[in-house]
XYZ file of C-alpha atoms in Angstrom:
267
model
C 25.999 -28.592 -90.700
C 28.070 -30.802 -89.002
C 31.958 -31.499 -90.157
C 31.825 -35.135 -89.361
C 36.132 -35.957 -89.314
C 35.672 -39.437 -90.467
C 33.277 -37.938 -94.003
C 35.790 -35.356 -95.340
C 38.518 -35.843 -96.697
C 42.191 -33.782 -95.329
C 41.979 -31.128 -98.339
C 38.373 -30.123 -96.350
C 40.153 -30.109 -93.201
C 42.182 -28.186 -93.984
C 39.886 -25.471 -95.029
C 38.338 -25.967 -91.420
C 41.315 -25.693 -89.558
C 42.162 -23.320 -91.420
C 38.700 -20.701 -89.604
C 38.283 -22.818 -86.926
C 40.178 -24.800 -83.789
C 37.585 -26.572 -82.091
C 36.059 -30.415 -82.132
C 33.330 -32.230 -80.352
C 33.932 -35.650 -78.958
C 31.270 -37.757 -78.027
C 32.038 -40.478 -75.579
C 30.107 -43.343 -74.009
C 30.548 -46.998 -73.018
C 29.553 -50.702 -74.235
C 28.655 -51.749 -70.909
C 24.933 -53.422 -69.985
C 21.906 -51.014 -69.501
C 19.150 -53.920 -68.466
C 17.384 -56.456 -70.139
C 15.283 -53.244 -72.348
C 18.418 -50.515 -73.957
C 20.699 -51.767 -75.643
C 24.607 -52.321 -74.529
C 25.254 -49.023 -77.091
C 23.278 -46.601 -75.069
C 25.815 -44.001 -73.609
C 27.446 -44.045 -77.315
C 24.557 -43.516 -78.577
C 22.929 -40.880 -76.411
C 26.647 -39.316 -76.319
C 26.647 -39.023 -80.104
C 23.774 -37.762 -80.962
C 23.912 -34.616 -78.858
C 27.295 -34.037 -80.556
C 26.407 -34.350 -84.156
C 22.864 -32.850 -83.140
C 25.085 -29.447 -81.360
C 27.668 -29.553 -84.380
C 24.989 -29.676 -86.817
C 23.642 -26.145 -85.405
C 27.613 -24.112 -85.185
C 29.485 -25.388 -87.638
C 32.228 -26.930 -85.422
C 34.177 -31.326 -85.789
C 32.950 -33.632 -84.638
C 34.677 -36.822 -84.382
C 33.654 -40.507 -84.117
C 32.904 -41.651 -81.077
C 34.986 -43.395 -78.368
C 32.664 -47.052 -77.545
C 34.426 -49.101 -75.303
C 35.273 -46.997 -71.824
C 35.654 -47.716 -68.346
C 32.966 -50.038 -67.401
C 34.440 -53.386 -65.207
C 32.493 -52.204 -62.388
C 29.527 -53.614 -64.957
C 31.753 -56.753 -65.475
C 29.659 -59.213 -64.605
C 26.638 -58.683 -66.993
C 27.240 -60.051 -70.608
C 28.181 -57.866 -73.239
C 30.284 -55.192 -71.474
C 33.049 -54.015 -72.562
C 36.022 -51.937 -70.168
C 38.995 -50.944 -70.979
C 41.099 -50.119 -68.194
C 41.254 -46.809 -66.190
C 44.766 -45.711 -67.171
C 44.205 -47.169 -70.999
C 41.650 -44.554 -70.800
C 42.647 -41.945 -69.849
C 46.532 -43.108 -72.259
C 44.673 -43.551 -75.384
C 42.151 -40.606 -75.055
C 45.018 -38.150 -74.155
C 46.812 -39.814 -77.164
C 44.534 -39.003 -79.639
C 43.842 -35.231 -78.508
C 47.190 -34.639 -78.867
C 46.836 -35.415 -82.645
C 44.336 -33.460 -82.850
C 46.245 -30.480 -81.630
C 49.200 -31.651 -84.342
C 45.965 -31.239 -87.028
C 45.595 -27.496 -85.561
C 43.075 -28.018 -83.333
C 43.206 -26.083 -79.797
C 40.581 -26.446 -77.790
C 38.145 -29.804 -77.006
C 34.653 -30.389 -75.546
C 34.090 -34.139 -74.504
C 30.666 -35.282 -74.989
C 30.362 -37.942 -72.790
C 27.347 -39.952 -71.279
C 29.044 -42.012 -68.880
C 29.780 -41.318 -65.255
C 32.619 -44.233 -65.516
C 34.571 -41.665 -67.770
C 34.305 -38.389 -66.021
C 37.136 -38.468 -63.445
C 39.270 -39.712 -65.620
C 37.808 -37.431 -68.797
C 39.138 -33.992 -65.395
C 42.585 -35.447 -65.468
C 43.415 -35.309 -69.433
C 42.234 -32.630 -70.083
C 44.163 -31.323 -67.173
C 46.831 -32.823 -68.018
C 47.057 -30.915 -71.690
C 46.427 -27.453 -70.010
C 49.223 -28.240 -67.714
C 52.061 -28.771 -70.190
C 49.308 -25.671 -72.018
C 48.802 -28.640 -75.270
C 45.404 -27.481 -75.647
C 42.098 -26.612 -73.571
C 39.885 -30.113 -73.149
C 36.830 -30.343 -70.669
C 34.105 -32.732 -69.768
C 30.418 -32.187 -70.179
C 27.508 -34.875 -69.175
C 24.293 -34.429 -70.307
C 22.543 -34.762 -67.285
C 24.529 -32.876 -65.443
C 23.567 -29.964 -67.463
C 19.618 -30.637 -67.286
C 19.411 -32.009 -63.896
C 16.980 -30.026 -62.724
C 14.583 -30.994 -65.909
C 15.371 -35.058 -65.377
C 14.044 -34.184 -62.007
C 10.735 -32.748 -62.778
C 10.576 -35.141 -65.843
C 10.696 -38.166 -63.810
C 8.876 -39.773 -59.911
C 12.049 -42.293 -59.199
C 14.759 -41.162 -61.415
C 18.453 -43.169 -61.254
C 21.418 -42.797 -62.413
C 22.231 -46.424 -64.702
C 19.219 -47.541 -67.126
C 16.738 -45.655 -65.113
C 14.281 -43.800 -67.093
C 15.957 -40.499 -68.552
C 18.520 -42.906 -69.806
C 15.508 -44.954 -71.238
C 14.267 -41.633 -72.343
C 16.639 -40.497 -74.945
C 16.840 -43.835 -76.300
C 13.338 -43.316 -76.636
C 13.637 -40.172 -78.773
C 17.182 -41.734 -80.520
C 17.234 -44.869 -81.761
C 13.175 -46.097 -80.285
C 13.570 -50.000 -82.586
C 15.926 -50.350 -79.946
C 14.244 -50.251 -76.749
C 12.701 -52.903 -75.673
C 9.645 -51.806 -74.318
C 8.209 -55.175 -73.155
C 11.027 -55.058 -70.980
C 10.440 -52.905 -69.157
C 8.854 -53.688 -66.389
C 11.621 -56.628 -65.893
C 13.371 -54.359 -65.853
C 11.413 -51.562 -63.276
C 10.967 -54.992 -60.931
C 14.138 -56.240 -61.419
C 15.942 -54.018 -60.565
C 16.148 -51.164 -57.611
C 13.990 -47.941 -57.947
C 15.606 -46.001 -55.691
C 19.606 -45.621 -54.348
C 19.616 -42.876 -51.188
C 22.504 -41.911 -49.947
C 22.356 -42.837 -47.118
C 21.850 -47.104 -48.809
C 25.466 -46.497 -50.209
C 27.657 -46.140 -47.221
C 28.305 -48.792 -44.622
C 29.370 -46.625 -41.323
C 30.207 -44.168 -43.485
C 32.248 -46.612 -45.963
C 31.562 -47.474 -49.826
C 30.870 -50.904 -49.121
C 30.514 -51.829 -52.768
C 32.615 -51.514 -56.250
C 30.154 -53.280 -58.437
C 26.714 -52.647 -60.078
C 25.677 -55.701 -59.195
C 26.308 -55.421 -55.865
C 23.624 -53.190 -55.421
C 20.904 -53.881 -58.606
C 20.075 -57.938 -60.098
C 19.648 -56.808 -62.989
C 22.096 -53.653 -62.652
C 19.983 -51.054 -63.446
C 18.185 -48.363 -61.213
C 14.961 -46.414 -61.152
C 11.444 -46.975 -62.527
C 11.864 -47.500 -66.419
C 8.238 -47.482 -67.122
C 7.947 -43.622 -66.880
C 10.187 -43.304 -69.955
C 8.589 -42.045 -72.999
C 10.072 -40.652 -76.334
C 8.140 -37.278 -75.687
C 10.067 -36.991 -72.416
C 13.321 -37.946 -74.172
C 12.536 -35.229 -76.936
C 12.020 -32.986 -74.323
C 15.981 -33.264 -72.281
C 17.425 -34.150 -75.824
C 16.582 -30.559 -76.901
C 17.430 -28.420 -73.758
C 20.609 -30.683 -72.991
C 21.723 -29.648 -76.839
C 20.715 -26.034 -76.308
C 23.868 -26.410 -72.619
C 26.416 -28.061 -75.093
C 25.669 -25.225 -77.731
C 26.537 -22.586 -74.951
C 29.236 -24.238 -74.087
C 30.660 -25.430 -77.675
C 29.955 -21.361 -78.538
C 31.424 -19.725 -74.867
C 34.667 -21.517 -75.351
C 35.481 -21.084 -79.632
C 35.109 -17.703 -77.791
C 37.725 -17.065 -75.305
C 41.250 -16.063 -75.947
C 43.540 -19.381 -75.973
C 45.857 -17.569 -73.536
C 42.722 -16.296 -70.908
C 41.693 -21.190 -71.010
C 45.223 -21.880 -69.731
C 46.523 -21.964 -66.601
C 47.312 -18.223 -64.282
C 51.138 -18.274 -63.383
C 52.565 -19.084 -60.295
C 52.093 -16.230 -58.836
C 54.970 -13.289 -57.380
C 57.584 -13.868 -57.061
C 58.531 -16.930 -59.116
C 60.763 -19.194 -57.925
C 64.060 -18.414 -58.374
C 63.430 -14.900 -58.940
C 65.819 -13.548 -55.646
C 68.187 -15.603 -56.790
C 71.694 -14.086 -58.452
C-alpha cells in the first residue's frame, strides 16, 4: 500500500520518516494533446505510475505537479505553463521542504519531455550542496524497445504511446471518435533530418511542425497496449526506487575533488 502524502495525518507521516527517507514526486503538464486526449494527459500518466510503483514499494508519494514548462504548446487553447526558471525554483523549493521533514532522496516521476532538463538541473543543485539525491525518471525512456515494438508509427507528443496509456488509465477521457482526425490533422513522422535546416533547429513551437500539435498514428493505440506499457514502466520505476533506497546516502553524493585538494599546500 502506498503512502499518499496529502491523505496522511502529520503523526502518520512522522511514523514514515522515522523509518524511510525516500519520496516519489509525479510531474506532468497541463497542455494540448490534440483533439483526442485531455490536457491532463501527462500528469495523469505520471501520477498513475507513481501511485502504482509506491503501492508496491510502500514509499511516500506526493501530489502531482500539474503545470510545468509547456510554452511550446501555447498556441493551442487551454495550455498552461510557467517560465523554466520559475519551474526549477518551485521544484527545488518544495524538494528542500521535503528534506526538512526527513526526506533525503527523491524520484521525480516525469511524463512531460519539456520538464526533463529542468528536473536534471534541480537534481544537480540539490546534490551539489549534499542536501538530497534527486533524479528524473521518464516513463517511455525506461522502456524504449517495448514502445517501438508496440507501434509502427510512434510519435513524441499525443501519439499512440500516450493515447494507449490514457486508454488504460482513464479510457473515458479519450475522444475515440477523434482518433482519425488526430492522425489526419497531425504529423505521422518526424525524422531527425526533418528537424534541422542546414544543421539548425529552425522551429520553436509544436505548431511549427504539426497543424493540430500531435505526432504519430493515434489509431494504432489500444487499451491492451497501454496496459502492457504501463506494467513494464512500473516495473522499471520500482527497480529504480528500490535501488536508490538501498544505497548509503554518502555513496549517492558527489566524489571529492581529486588530489591535491585546492589549497592543500598552503602554509
